[in-house]
Coordinates of C-alpha atoms and ligand atoms in Angstrom, one line a residue:
X1 CA -5.4 -56.6 -186.1
X2 CA -3.7 -56.6 -182.5
X3 CA -5.3 -56.8 -179.3
X4 CA -4.5 -55.3 -176.2
X5 CA -5.6 -56.2 -172.5
X6 CA -4.3 -54.9 -169.1
X7 CA -5.0 -55.6 -165.4
X8 CA -3.9 -53.7 -162.1
X9 CA -5.9 -55.0 -159.1
X10 CA -5.5 -57.5 -156.7
X11 CA -6.2 -60.9 -158.6
X12 CA -3.8 -62.6 -159.9
X13 CA -3.3 -61.3 -163.5
X14 CA -2.3 -64.0 -165.4
X15 CA -5.8 -65.6 -165.8
X16 CA -7.3 -62.3 -166.5
X17 CA -5.2 -61.8 -169.6
X18 CA -5.0 -65.0 -171.1
X19 CA -9.2 -64.7 -170.7
X20 CA -9.0 -61.4 -172.5
X21 CA -6.8 -62.2 -175.4
X22 CA -8.8 -65.5 -176.2
X23 CA -11.4 -62.8 -176.5
X24 CA -9.5 -60.9 -178.5
X25 CA -8.5 -63.9 -181.1
X26 CA -11.2 -63.2 -183.5
X27 CA -9.3 -60.1 -184.4
X28 CA -7.0 -62.2 -186.2
X29 CA -3.2 -62.6 -184.9
X30 CA -0.3 -65.1 -185.5
X31 CA 2.1 -64.5 -182.1
X32 CA 0.9 -63.4 -178.6
X33 CA 2.7 -62.3 -175.3
X34 CA 2.3 -61.2 -172.1
X35 CA 4.2 -59.1 -169.2
X36 CA 3.8 -59.9 -165.1
X37 CA 4.8 -57.4 -163.1
X38 CA 5.0 -58.5 -159.0
X39 CA 4.4 -56.5 -156.1
X40 CA 8.3 -55.7 -156.1
X41 CA 8.1 -54.4 -159.6
X42 CA 10.0 -57.1 -160.8
X43 CA 9.0 -58.0 -164.5
X44 CA 8.3 -61.5 -166.1
X45 CA 7.6 -61.2 -169.6
X46 CA 6.1 -65.0 -171.7
X47 CA 5.7 -64.6 -175.5
X48 CA 4.8 -67.5 -178.2
X49 CA 4.1 -67.7 -181.8
X50 CA 0.8 -68.9 -183.0
X51 CA -2.2 -69.3 -181.0
X52 CA -3.4 -68.2 -177.2
X53 CA -3.5 -71.7 -176.0
X54 CA 0.1 -72.0 -176.7
X55 CA 1.2 -69.1 -174.6
X56 CA -1.1 -70.5 -172.2
X57 CA 0.9 -73.6 -171.9
X58 CA 4.2 -71.7 -171.5
X59 CA 2.5 -69.3 -169.0
X60 CA 1.4 -72.3 -167.2
X61 CA 4.6 -73.7 -166.9
X62 CA 6.8 -71.5 -166.8
X63 CA 5.3 -69.5 -164.0
X64 CA 4.5 -72.6 -161.9
X65 CA 5.8 -72.7 -158.4
X66 CA 6.8 -69.1 -158.8
X67 CA 5.5 -66.2 -156.8
X68 CA 4.3 -64.2 -160.8
X69 CA 1.8 -67.1 -160.6
X70 CA 0.0 -64.4 -158.0
X71 CA 1.5 -61.5 -160.1
X72 CA -1.5 -58.5 -159.7
X73 CA -0.5 -56.8 -162.6
X74 CA 0.3 -57.0 -166.6
X75 CA -0.2 -56.4 -169.9
X76 CA -0.7 -58.8 -172.7
X77 CA -0.9 -58.6 -176.4
X78 CA -1.9 -60.5 -179.6
X79 CA 0.2 -59.5 -182.7
X80 CA -0.7 -59.5 -186.1
X81 CA 2.6 -58.9 -187.9
X82 CA 3.1 -55.8 -189.7
X83 CA 6.6 -55.0 -189.0
X84 CA 8.9 -58.5 -189.0
X85 CA 7.8 -61.7 -189.2
X86 CA 5.5 -63.7 -186.6
X87 CA 8.4 -64.9 -184.1
X88 CA 8.7 -65.0 -180.8
X89 CA 11.3 -62.1 -180.6
X90 CA 9.2 -59.8 -182.5
X91 CA 6.0 -61.2 -180.4
X92 CA 4.9 -58.4 -177.5
X93 CA 5.8 -57.0 -175.0
X94 CA 9.0 -55.1 -175.9
X95 CA 11.4 -53.6 -173.2
X96 CA 13.1 -50.5 -172.9
X97 CA 17.1 -51.1 -173.5
X98 CA 17.6 -51.5 -169.2
X99 CA 14.6 -53.7 -169.3
X100 CA 13.4 -51.6 -166.4
X101 CA 9.9 -51.1 -168.3
X102 CA 7.9 -53.1 -171.0
X103 CA 4.7 -52.0 -173.3
X104 CA 2.5 -53.6 -175.6
X105 CA 1.3 -51.6 -178.7
X106 CA -1.5 -51.8 -181.6
X107 CA -0.6 -49.3 -184.3
X108 CA 2.4 -48.4 -186.7
X109 CA 5.4 -46.1 -185.5
X110 CA 5.9 -44.7 -189.0
X111 CA 9.0 -43.0 -188.2
X112 CA 10.7 -45.9 -186.1
X113 CA 13.6 -46.5 -188.5
X114 CA 14.9 -42.9 -187.6
X115 CA 14.4 -43.6 -184.0
X116 CA 15.6 -46.7 -184.6
X117 CA 18.6 -45.2 -185.7
X118 CA 19.1 -42.7 -183.2
X119 CA 19.0 -45.3 -180.3
X120 CA 21.3 -47.4 -182.0
X121 CA 23.8 -44.4 -182.7
X122 CA 23.5 -44.5 -178.7
X123 CA 24.2 -48.0 -178.3
X124 CA 20.9 -49.6 -178.3
X125 CA 21.1 -53.5 -179.4
X126 CA 17.8 -54.4 -180.9
X127 CA 16.5 -57.6 -180.3
X128 CA 13.3 -57.7 -182.6
X129 CA 12.6 -56.2 -186.1
X130 CA 9.7 -54.2 -184.6
X131 CA 9.0 -50.6 -184.6
X132 CA 7.1 -51.2 -181.0
X133 CA 10.8 -51.9 -179.9
X134 CA 11.9 -48.4 -180.9
X135 CA 8.9 -47.1 -178.8
X136 CA 9.6 -49.0 -175.9
X137 CA 13.6 -48.1 -175.8
X138 CA 12.8 -44.4 -176.4
X139 CA 10.5 -44.3 -173.4
X140 CA 13.3 -45.9 -171.7
X141 CA 15.5 -43.1 -172.8
X142 CA 13.0 -40.6 -171.1
X143 CA 12.6 -42.6 -167.7
X144 CA 13.8 -40.6 -164.6
X145 CA 11.2 -42.2 -162.4
X146 CA 7.9 -40.6 -163.8
X147 CA 6.4 -43.3 -166.3
X148 CA 3.6 -41.0 -167.6
X149 CA 6.1 -38.1 -168.1
X150 CA 8.2 -40.2 -170.3
X151 CA 5.9 -42.0 -172.0
X152 CA 4.9 -38.3 -173.1
X153 CA 8.3 -37.1 -174.0
X154 CA 8.5 -40.2 -176.2
X155 CA 5.0 -40.1 -177.8
X156 CA 5.8 -36.5 -178.7
X157 CA 8.5 -37.6 -181.1
X158 CA 6.5 -40.3 -182.7
X159 CA 4.4 -40.5 -186.0
X160 CA 1.8 -42.9 -186.5
X161 CA -0.9 -44.5 -184.8
X162 CA -0.4 -46.4 -181.2
X163 CA -2.8 -47.6 -178.1
X164 CA -0.2 -48.7 -175.6
X165 CA 0.3 -50.0 -172.4
X166 CA 3.3 -49.6 -170.2
X167 CA 4.6 -51.0 -166.9
X168 CA 7.7 -50.2 -164.9
X169 CA 10.2 -52.0 -162.4
X170 CA 10.0 -48.6 -160.5
X171 CA 6.5 -48.1 -160.3
X172 CA 4.8 -51.5 -159.0
X173 CA 0.9 -51.0 -159.2
X174 CA 1.0 -48.2 -162.1
X175 CA 0.0 -48.8 -165.7
X176 CA 0.7 -46.1 -168.2
X177 CA -1.9 -46.0 -171.3
X178 CA -1.9 -43.8 -174.3
X179 CA -3.8 -43.8 -177.8
X180 CA -3.7 -42.1 -181.0
X181 CA -5.9 -43.6 -183.9
X182 CA -5.7 -47.0 -182.0
X183 CA -8.3 -47.5 -179.7
X184 CA -8.1 -48.3 -175.9
X185 CA -10.8 -48.5 -173.6
X186 CA -10.8 -48.7 -169.9
X187 CA -12.7 -51.2 -167.9
X188 CA -13.5 -50.1 -164.4
X189 CA -13.7 -52.4 -162.0
X190 CA -14.2 -53.1 -157.9
X191 CA -10.7 -52.7 -156.9
X192 CA -9.6 -53.6 -160.1
X193 CA -8.8 -51.4 -163.5
X194 CA -8.5 -52.8 -166.9
X195 CA -7.4 -51.6 -170.6
X196 CA -8.1 -53.2 -173.9
X197 CA -8.3 -52.6 -177.4
X198 CA -11.6 -53.9 -177.6
X199 CA -14.6 -53.6 -175.1
X200 CA -15.2 -57.4 -176.0
X201 CA -12.5 -58.2 -173.6
X202 CA -13.8 -56.4 -170.8
X203 CA -17.3 -57.7 -170.4
X204 CA -16.1 -60.7 -168.3
X205 CA -15.4 -58.0 -165.5
X206 CA -17.0 -55.0 -165.9
X207 CA -19.3 -52.9 -168.0
X208 CA -18.3 -49.4 -166.8
X209 CA -16.1 -48.1 -169.5
X210 CA -14.2 -45.1 -170.3
X211 CA -13.1 -44.7 -174.1
X212 CA -9.9 -42.7 -174.6
X213 CA -9.6 -40.4 -177.2
X214 CA -6.9 -39.3 -179.4
X215 CA -3.9 -38.0 -177.7
X216 CA -5.2 -38.9 -174.0
X217 CA -2.6 -40.4 -171.8
X218 CA -3.7 -42.1 -168.7
X219 CA -2.2 -43.2 -165.1
X220 CA -4.2 -46.6 -164.1
X221 CA -3.9 -47.8 -160.8
X222 CA -6.1 -50.5 -159.3
X223 CA -8.3 -47.6 -157.8
X224 CA -7.7 -44.5 -159.9
X225 CA -7.7 -43.3 -163.5
X226 CA -5.7 -40.2 -164.1
X227 CA -6.5 -38.8 -167.5
X228 CA -4.6 -35.9 -169.4
X229 CA -5.6 -35.1 -173.1
X230 CA -2.9 -34.3 -175.9
X231 CA -2.5 -30.5 -174.3
X232 CA -1.7 -32.4 -171.0
X233 CA -4.8 -31.1 -169.4
X234 CA -6.7 -33.5 -166.9
X235 CA -10.0 -35.0 -167.9
X236 CA -12.8 -36.6 -166.7
X237 CA -13.9 -38.6 -169.6
X238 CA -17.7 -39.8 -169.6
X239 CA -18.2 -43.4 -168.1
X240 CA -20.3 -45.3 -170.5
X241 CA -22.0 -48.4 -169.5
X242 CA -21.2 -51.6 -171.6
X243 CA -24.4 -53.2 -173.6
X244 CA -22.3 -56.4 -174.6
X245 CA -23.7 -59.4 -173.3
X246 CA -20.8 -61.8 -172.5
X247 CA -22.9 -64.4 -174.6
X248 CA -22.5 -62.4 -177.2
X249 CA -19.2 -63.0 -177.7
X250 CA -19.4 -66.7 -177.4
X251 CA -20.7 -69.2 -180.6
X252 CA -24.4 -69.7 -178.8
X253 CA -24.2 -73.4 -179.9
X254 CA -23.1 -72.6 -183.6
X255 CA -20.3 -74.4 -184.8
X256 CA -18.4 -71.1 -186.2
X257 CA -18.8 -67.5 -185.3
X258 CA -19.7 -67.0 -188.9
X259 CA -22.9 -69.2 -189.1
X260 CA -24.0 -67.9 -185.7
X261 CA -23.9 -64.4 -187.1
X262 CA -25.5 -65.3 -190.5
X263 CA -28.3 -66.7 -188.5
X264 CA -28.5 -63.8 -186.4
X265 CA -29.6 -61.2 -189.1
X266 CA -33.1 -61.3 -188.6
X267 CA -32.3 -59.9 -185.7
X268 CA -29.3 -57.6 -186.4
X269 CA -31.2 -56.1 -189.5
X270 CA -34.3 -56.0 -187.2
X271 CA -32.0 -53.8 -184.7
X272 CA -31.1 -51.9 -187.7
X273 CA -34.5 -50.5 -188.7
X274 CA -35.9 -50.7 -185.0
X275 CA -37.7 -47.3 -184.1
X276 CA -36.6 -45.7 -187.9
X277 CA -39.6 -46.8 -189.9
X278 CA -42.2 -44.5 -190.3
X279 CA -45.0 -46.2 -192.1
X280 CA -47.7 -43.8 -191.7
X281 CA -45.4 -41.1 -193.5
X282 CA -43.5 -43.1 -195.9
X283 CA -40.0 -42.4 -194.5
X284 CA -37.1 -43.3 -192.2
X285 CA -36.6 -41.5 -189.1
X286 CA -32.8 -41.0 -188.4
X287 CA -31.8 -39.0 -185.6
X288 CA -28.2 -40.0 -185.7
X289 CA -28.1 -38.0 -189.2
X290 CA -28.2 -35.0 -186.8
X291 CA -28.3 -32.3 -189.5
X292 CA -31.4 -30.3 -189.9
X293 CA -33.7 -31.3 -192.9
X294 CA -32.6 -27.9 -194.8
X295 CA -28.8 -29.1 -194.3
X296 CA -29.9 -32.5 -195.9
X297 CA -32.1 -30.7 -198.6
X298 CA -29.2 -28.7 -199.7
X299 CA -26.7 -32.0 -200.4
X300 CA -26.0 -32.2 -203.9
X301 CA -24.1 -35.5 -203.6
X302 CA -23.3 -38.5 -201.8
X303 CA -19.9 -39.7 -201.2
X304 CA -20.0 -42.9 -200.1
X305 CA -16.0 -44.4 -198.8
X306 CA -15.5 -47.8 -197.4
X307 CA -13.1 -50.6 -197.6
X308 CA -13.8 -54.5 -198.5
X309 CA -17.5 -55.3 -197.4
X310 CA -17.9 -52.2 -196.2
X311 CA -17.1 -50.8 -199.8
X312 CA -19.6 -53.4 -201.4
X313 CA -22.2 -52.2 -198.7
X314 CA -21.7 -48.5 -200.1
X315 CA -22.0 -49.6 -203.9
X316 CA -25.4 -50.7 -203.1
X317 CA -26.4 -47.8 -201.4
X318 CA -25.2 -45.8 -204.1
X319 CA -28.3 -47.2 -206.3
X320 CA -30.5 -46.3 -203.5
X321 CA -29.9 -43.0 -203.2
X322 CA -30.0 -42.4 -207.4
X323 CA -33.2 -44.5 -207.5
X324 CA -35.1 -43.4 -204.1
X325 CA -33.5 -40.0 -203.5
X326 CA -32.5 -38.7 -207.2
X327 CA -29.1 -38.1 -205.8
X328 CA -26.1 -38.4 -207.3
X329 CA -24.3 -41.0 -205.9
X330 CA -20.8 -42.3 -206.3
X331 CA -18.6 -44.8 -204.5
X332 CA -14.8 -44.2 -203.7
X333 CA -12.3 -46.8 -202.1
X334 CA -10.9 -44.9 -199.0
X335 CA -7.9 -45.5 -199.8
X336 CA -8.0 -43.8 -203.4
X337 CA -9.9 -41.2 -201.5
X338 CA -7.6 -39.9 -199.1
X339 CA -4.9 -39.8 -201.6
X340 CA -6.5 -38.1 -204.4
X341 CA -7.3 -34.7 -203.3
X342 CA -11.1 -35.3 -203.8
X343 CA -13.1 -32.7 -205.2
X344 CA -15.7 -32.4 -202.4
X345 CA -17.2 -29.7 -200.9
X346 CA -19.9 -28.0 -198.4
X347 CA -22.5 -29.3 -200.4
X348 CA -21.2 -33.0 -200.6
X349 CA -22.6 -35.6 -198.0
X350 CA -19.7 -38.2 -197.1
X351 CA -21.1 -41.5 -196.1
X352 CA -18.1 -43.6 -194.4
X353 CA -19.3 -47.1 -193.7
X354 CA -17.1 -49.4 -191.6
X355 CA -18.1 -52.1 -189.3
X356 CA -15.2 -51.5 -186.8
X357 CA -15.0 -48.1 -187.1
X358 CA -11.4 -48.4 -186.7
X359 CA -9.9 -49.2 -190.4
X360 CA -7.3 -46.8 -190.8
X361 CA -7.9 -45.8 -194.8
X362 CA -11.3 -45.0 -193.8
X363 CA -10.8 -43.2 -190.6
X364 CA -8.0 -41.2 -193.2
X365 CA -10.9 -40.5 -195.6
X366 CA -13.1 -38.9 -192.7
X367 CA -10.4 -36.6 -191.4
X368 CA -9.6 -35.4 -195.4
X369 CA -13.4 -35.2 -196.1
X370 CA -14.0 -32.8 -192.9
X371 CA -10.9 -31.2 -193.9
X372 CA -12.4 -30.5 -197.1
X373 CA -15.5 -29.1 -195.6
X374 CA -18.0 -32.1 -196.4
X375 CA -20.8 -33.0 -194.2
X376 CA -19.5 -36.3 -192.7
X377 CA -21.8 -39.2 -191.4
X378 CA -20.5 -42.6 -190.1
X379 CA -22.5 -45.9 -191.2
X380 CA -21.1 -47.9 -188.0
X381 CA -21.5 -50.7 -185.9
X382 CA -18.7 -50.2 -183.0
X383 CA -20.1 -47.5 -180.5
X384 CA -17.4 -45.8 -179.6
X385 CA -15.1 -46.5 -182.1
X386 CA -13.0 -43.9 -183.7
X387 CA -14.9 -43.0 -187.0
X388 CA -18.3 -43.0 -185.0
X389 CA -16.4 -40.5 -182.5
X390 CA -14.7 -38.4 -185.2
X391 CA -17.6 -38.2 -187.8
X392 CA -19.6 -36.7 -184.7
X393 CA -22.8 -37.8 -186.0
X394 CA -24.1 -41.1 -188.1
X395 CA -26.5 -44.0 -188.1
X396 CA -25.1 -47.0 -186.0
X397 CA -26.0 -50.4 -187.5
X398 CA -26.6 -52.1 -184.1
X399 CA -25.8 -55.3 -185.6
X400 CA -23.9 -56.3 -182.4
X401 CA -20.1 -57.6 -182.0
X402 CA -19.0 -59.3 -185.3
X403 CA -16.3 -61.7 -184.2
X404 CA -15.9 -63.6 -187.4
X405 CA -13.7 -62.2 -189.6
X406 CA -15.8 -62.7 -192.3
X407 CA -18.5 -60.0 -192.4
X408 CA -22.0 -60.6 -192.7
X409 CA -24.3 -59.3 -190.5
X410 CA -22.4 -55.7 -190.5
X411 CA -22.9 -56.1 -194.3
X412 CA -26.7 -56.4 -194.3
X413 CA -26.9 -53.9 -191.3
X414 CA -25.0 -51.6 -193.3
X415 CA -27.1 -51.9 -196.4
X416 CA -30.2 -51.7 -194.1
X417 CA -29.3 -48.5 -192.7
X418 CA -27.9 -46.9 -196.5
X419 CA -31.3 -47.8 -197.6
X420 CA -33.0 -46.4 -194.6
X421 CA -31.1 -42.9 -195.1
X422 CA -31.9 -43.2 -198.9
X423 CA -35.5 -43.2 -197.7
X424 CA -35.0 -40.6 -195.9
X425 CA -33.3 -38.1 -198.4
X426 CA -36.0 -39.3 -201.2
X427 CA -38.9 -38.6 -199.0
X428 CA -37.4 -34.7 -198.8
X429 CA -37.1 -34.6 -202.5
X430 CA -39.1 -36.1 -204.8
X431 CA -40.2 -39.5 -203.5
X432 CA -43.6 -39.7 -203.2
X433 CA -45.7 -40.5 -200.1
X434 CA -47.1 -44.0 -201.9
X435 CA -43.4 -44.9 -202.9
X436 CA -42.6 -43.9 -199.8
X437 CA -44.9 -45.9 -197.8
X438 CA -44.1 -48.8 -200.4
X439 CA -40.5 -48.8 -199.6
X440 CA -41.0 -48.4 -196.1
X441 CA -43.1 -51.9 -196.0
X442 CA -40.8 -53.7 -198.3
X443 CA -38.1 -52.8 -195.9
X444 CA -40.0 -53.8 -192.7
X445 CA -40.6 -57.0 -194.2
X446 CA -36.6 -57.7 -194.3
X447 CA -36.4 -59.9 -191.1
X448 CA -39.0 -62.2 -192.3
X449 CA -37.4 -62.3 -195.6
X450 CA -34.0 -63.2 -194.6
X451 CA -35.6 -65.7 -192.2
X452 CA -37.1 -67.3 -195.3
X453 CA -33.6 -67.6 -196.6
X454 CA -31.9 -69.4 -193.6
X455 CA -34.5 -71.8 -193.8
X456 CA -33.3 -73.0 -197.2
X457 CA -30.0 -73.4 -195.3
X458 CA -29.8 -77.1 -196.2
X459 CA -30.6 -76.7 -199.8
X460 CA -27.8 -74.0 -200.0
X461 CA -25.6 -76.6 -198.2
X462 CA -26.6 -79.3 -200.8
X463 CA -25.5 -76.5 -203.6
X464 CA -22.6 -75.9 -201.9
X465 CA -21.5 -79.4 -202.0
X466 CA -21.4 -79.5 -205.7
X467 CA -19.0 -76.9 -206.1
X468 CA -17.0 -77.6 -202.9
X469 CA -14.3 -79.2 -204.7
X470 CA -14.1 -76.0 -207.8
X471 CA -11.2 -74.3 -207.6
X472 CA -12.5 -71.1 -209.6
X473 CA -15.7 -69.4 -209.7
X474 CA -17.3 -66.3 -210.6
X475 CA -20.3 -64.2 -209.7
X476 CA -22.2 -62.3 -211.8
X477 CA -25.0 -59.5 -211.6
X478 CA -26.4 -56.4 -212.4
X479 CA -27.6 -53.2 -210.6
X480 CA -27.6 -53.3 -207.0
X481 CA -26.8 -57.0 -207.9
X482 CA -23.6 -56.2 -209.0
X483 CA -22.2 -55.1 -205.4
X484 CA -23.9 -58.1 -204.5
X485 CA -22.1 -60.4 -206.9
X486 CA -18.9 -58.7 -205.6
X487 CA -19.4 -59.3 -202.1
X488 CA -20.6 -63.0 -202.7
X489 CA -17.1 -63.7 -204.3
X490 CA -15.1 -61.9 -201.5
X491 CA -17.1 -64.1 -198.8
X492 CA -16.1 -67.1 -201.0
X493 CA -12.5 -66.2 -201.5
X494 CA -11.5 -65.3 -197.9
X495 CA -13.0 -68.0 -196.0
X496 CA -12.7 -71.2 -198.6
X497 CA -9.8 -69.7 -200.4
X498 CA -11.2 -70.6 -203.6
X499 CA -10.3 -68.1 -206.5
X500 CA -13.4 -66.4 -206.9
X501 CA -14.6 -63.2 -208.7
X502 CA -17.5 -61.0 -209.2
X503 CA -18.4 -59.5 -212.1
X504 CA -20.9 -57.1 -213.7
X505 CA -23.1 -59.4 -215.6
X506 CA -22.3 -57.7 -219.1
X507 CA -19.0 -57.7 -218.7
X508 CA -18.3 -61.8 -218.5
X509 CA -18.3 -61.3 -222.4
X510 CA -15.7 -58.6 -222.5
X511 CA -12.8 -60.9 -221.4
X512 CA -13.4 -62.9 -218.3
X513 CA -15.8 -65.7 -220.1
X514 CA -12.3 -67.1 -221.5
X515 CA -11.2 -68.8 -218.3
X516 CA -14.8 -70.9 -218.5
X517 CA -13.9 -74.7 -218.3
X518 CA -16.6 -77.1 -218.6
X519 CA -18.0 -77.6 -215.0
X520 CA -17.0 -74.1 -213.8
X521 CA -19.8 -72.7 -211.2
X522 CA -20.9 -69.3 -212.1
X523 CA -23.3 -68.2 -209.7
X524 CA -25.9 -65.5 -211.1
X525 CA -28.1 -63.2 -209.4
X526 CA -31.2 -63.5 -211.9
X527 CA -33.7 -62.4 -209.4
X528 CA -36.7 -60.2 -210.1
X529 CA -35.4 -57.1 -211.5
X530 CA -35.8 -55.0 -214.7
X531 CA -32.7 -56.5 -216.3
X532 CA -33.7 -59.7 -215.4
X533 CA -33.7 -61.0 -219.1
X534 CA -30.0 -59.3 -220.0
X535 CA -28.7 -61.2 -216.8
X536 CA -30.3 -64.1 -217.9
X537 CA -28.8 -64.1 -221.4
X538 CA -25.1 -63.4 -220.0
X539 CA -25.8 -66.7 -218.0
X540 CA -26.9 -68.3 -220.8
X541 CA -23.4 -67.4 -222.8
X542 CA -21.3 -68.8 -220.0
X543 CA -23.8 -71.9 -219.8
X544 CA -22.9 -72.3 -223.6
X545 CA -19.5 -72.6 -222.6
X546 CA -19.8 -75.6 -220.0
X547 CA -20.1 -73.6 -216.8
X548 CA -22.4 -75.0 -214.2
X549 CA -24.9 -72.2 -213.9
X550 CA -26.2 -71.4 -210.2
X551 CA -28.8 -69.2 -210.3
X552 CA -30.5 -66.8 -207.6
X553 CA -33.9 -66.6 -208.3
X554 CA -37.3 -65.0 -207.0
X555 CA -39.9 -67.3 -205.4
X556 CA -42.5 -67.6 -208.3
X557 CA -40.0 -66.1 -211.0
X558 CA -40.6 -67.9 -214.6
X559 CA -37.7 -68.2 -216.4
X560 CA -33.9 -69.6 -215.5
X561 CA -35.2 -73.3 -215.6
X562 CA -32.2 -73.8 -218.0
X563 CA -29.8 -73.1 -214.8
X564 CA -27.9 -76.0 -212.9
X565 CA -28.7 -75.0 -209.6
X566 CA -31.2 -73.0 -208.5
X567 CA -31.7 -70.7 -205.3
X568 CA -34.7 -69.4 -204.4
X569 CA -34.8 -66.1 -202.8
X570 CA -38.4 -64.5 -201.5
X571 CA -40.0 -61.8 -204.4
X572 CA -39.6 -58.2 -203.2
X573 CA -38.0 -54.9 -204.1
X574 CA -34.7 -55.5 -206.1
X575 CA -32.9 -52.8 -204.0
X576 CA -34.5 -54.6 -200.7
X577 CA -33.6 -58.5 -202.5
X578 CA -29.8 -57.5 -201.9
X579 CA -29.9 -58.1 -198.7
X580 CA -31.5 -61.8 -198.9
X581 CA -29.5 -62.3 -201.6
X582 CA -26.5 -61.6 -199.8
X583 CA -27.5 -63.8 -197.0
X584 CA -27.9 -66.6 -199.8
X585 CA -24.4 -66.3 -200.4
X586 CA -23.2 -66.0 -197.3
X587 CA -24.1 -69.3 -196.5
X588 CA -22.9 -70.7 -199.7
X589 CA -19.7 -69.3 -198.9
X590 CA -19.6 -70.8 -195.5
X591 CA -20.6 -74.4 -196.3
X592 CA -18.3 -74.5 -199.2
X593 CA -15.4 -73.4 -196.6
X594 CA -17.0 -76.0 -194.3
X595 CA -16.8 -78.7 -196.6
X596 CA -13.0 -77.6 -197.6
X597 CA -12.2 -77.9 -193.5
X598 CA -11.1 -74.3 -193.5
X599 CA -10.5 -72.0 -190.5
X600 CA -13.8 -69.9 -191.3
X601 CA -13.9 -67.6 -188.3
X602 CA -10.0 -66.9 -188.5
X603 CA -8.8 -67.1 -192.0
X604 CA -5.4 -67.1 -193.0
X605 CA -3.3 -63.6 -193.4
X606 CA -6.8 -61.9 -192.7
X607 CA -7.7 -59.5 -189.4
X608 CA -11.1 -58.3 -188.2
X609 CA -10.2 -54.6 -188.3
X610 CA -7.7 -53.4 -190.5
X611 CA -5.7 -50.2 -188.4
X612 CA -2.8 -50.0 -190.7
X613 CA -2.7 -48.8 -194.3
Ligands
LIG701 C1 -15.1 -58.4 -194.9 O1 -15.5 -59.8 -194.8 C2 -13.5 -58.5 -194.6 N1 -13.5 -59.0 -193.2 C3 -13.3 -56.8 -194.9 O2 -13.1 -56.6 -196.2 C4 -13.6 -55.6 -194.5 O3 -14.7 -55.4 -194.8 C5 -12.7 -54.6 -194.5 O4 -11.4 -54.6 -193.7 C6 -13.5 -53.1 -194.1 O5 -13.8 -53.4 -192.3 P1 -14.4 -52.1 -191.7 O6 -15.8 -52.4 -192.2 O7 -14.5 -53.0 -190.1 O8 -13.8 -51.1 -192.1

């Protein structure tokens, strides 16, 4: 998704902006640009298609020998194209008609066509295909020397989502920022203030941050921040302390962020469990669930909503809530939930599962669930994210920054938290002390179980080597391993571009088996489980048609010897086994993508956080 970084201070802004864009690269983008403001107020904009390194080269060349090298104010942006192709004219920043102000924008102006038509009727000659330019020109129409006022007047006419930073020739040293539906965070430095769409871009400069709320408009200078809320009331927003460690957003010696994050999972899952397992009472302690034990006891149904990998995590959670908590649970793609006029009420608990906490469809599902009166909790990674703040309560997964577009540690963190929630709700219902203690003990093993899978990295890489040239692959599972099969297929397709499909193992014979040709890799999640024999029968049906069976099996398990390849995961509770199994499939996908020479951390066409519908 797009990234924003802005700077108002006393240092040259250009290197700070470019460094911030580099820290935002992981979000996925296809062009970039910046605007610098000289002390006189003069604005200079430079844009480039492609990577930040291209913009950097262009900035260096064009600023050489000019006063802008020392310009102490600027805004910058990485663009993930939504309206208009990734071209230089479409790259941000965009200017008002008189070029007296410019802005960078995250989000979508949904009524931009009507705005553009009105402005064109007044003589505006647009130079881009973007919705952002319409906003820049609209602000320019309202500007009469008070930038904050002009921004407020223009935004009052806008429908959609935005996070913007605006600077104007006539107000040197002043930046106006505003957000609605697209995150913005202010960084408070010594004699300098920054703004960014993601705190990761700020850690190199400050750890003191202010997360803006939807509707906020802030006037930012080197030494002051004045915030007004959606009702134009002056607000003192809380100053938070960033826990992000600059090293955490670096690769730490790994070839890719994805590999680093795969190997972080013993620690990230340990963080998800930390302080939340009560072995003695065989339950979980989840302060973030906020609601009273009675309120939780009155829940009659759980609805899990999310997108992509987070949806798959929710699908694993569904089994846990049914098996451990005797609760009716269902999973709905957030994009479906938000528009189907969901049958949801006060007896329902809606769990919004999201790594970024900014996914537009999941955020909209949260808002719809709240309107319907459901109890809404978040299962989110990014603290301060919109979903985290709009649900108001929930359980953070504490996975740390997930830089790779392909989600790995967030998935296992989400599943771990959902298993904790199921344990907690189960013990408030029919789950016995003995069973609760057994579940808690299995969950406590997870960091070690994941470590055992990671120790098989080379063996899994060898399996990957024998399937790296395949153009099709199928992942099969039953029960809670069905969503793990879906997730394994998603990992493979999104980073290696191999066509991969996940299926319920029993479904293969109802059509998809027609696709098998000799040598097609079929990855079967054949770990110890009540349905193991059924899964294995499905594997043999595929093998009989020439498929290469890659079986994920439990250590010490008898059976499955006919598999062409075996990936062994530690033996553990079938629900808990979803996490080590997922780690094995993450490594498999990573090594296939590596062997195919793919752009693993920033796959083509993908963005880290999809804040548009
Ligand atoms: C997963 O590898 C993808 N990056 C994508 O499916 C992601 O899970 C989805 O966009 C949801 O994002 P969220 O968890 O931040 O809401």
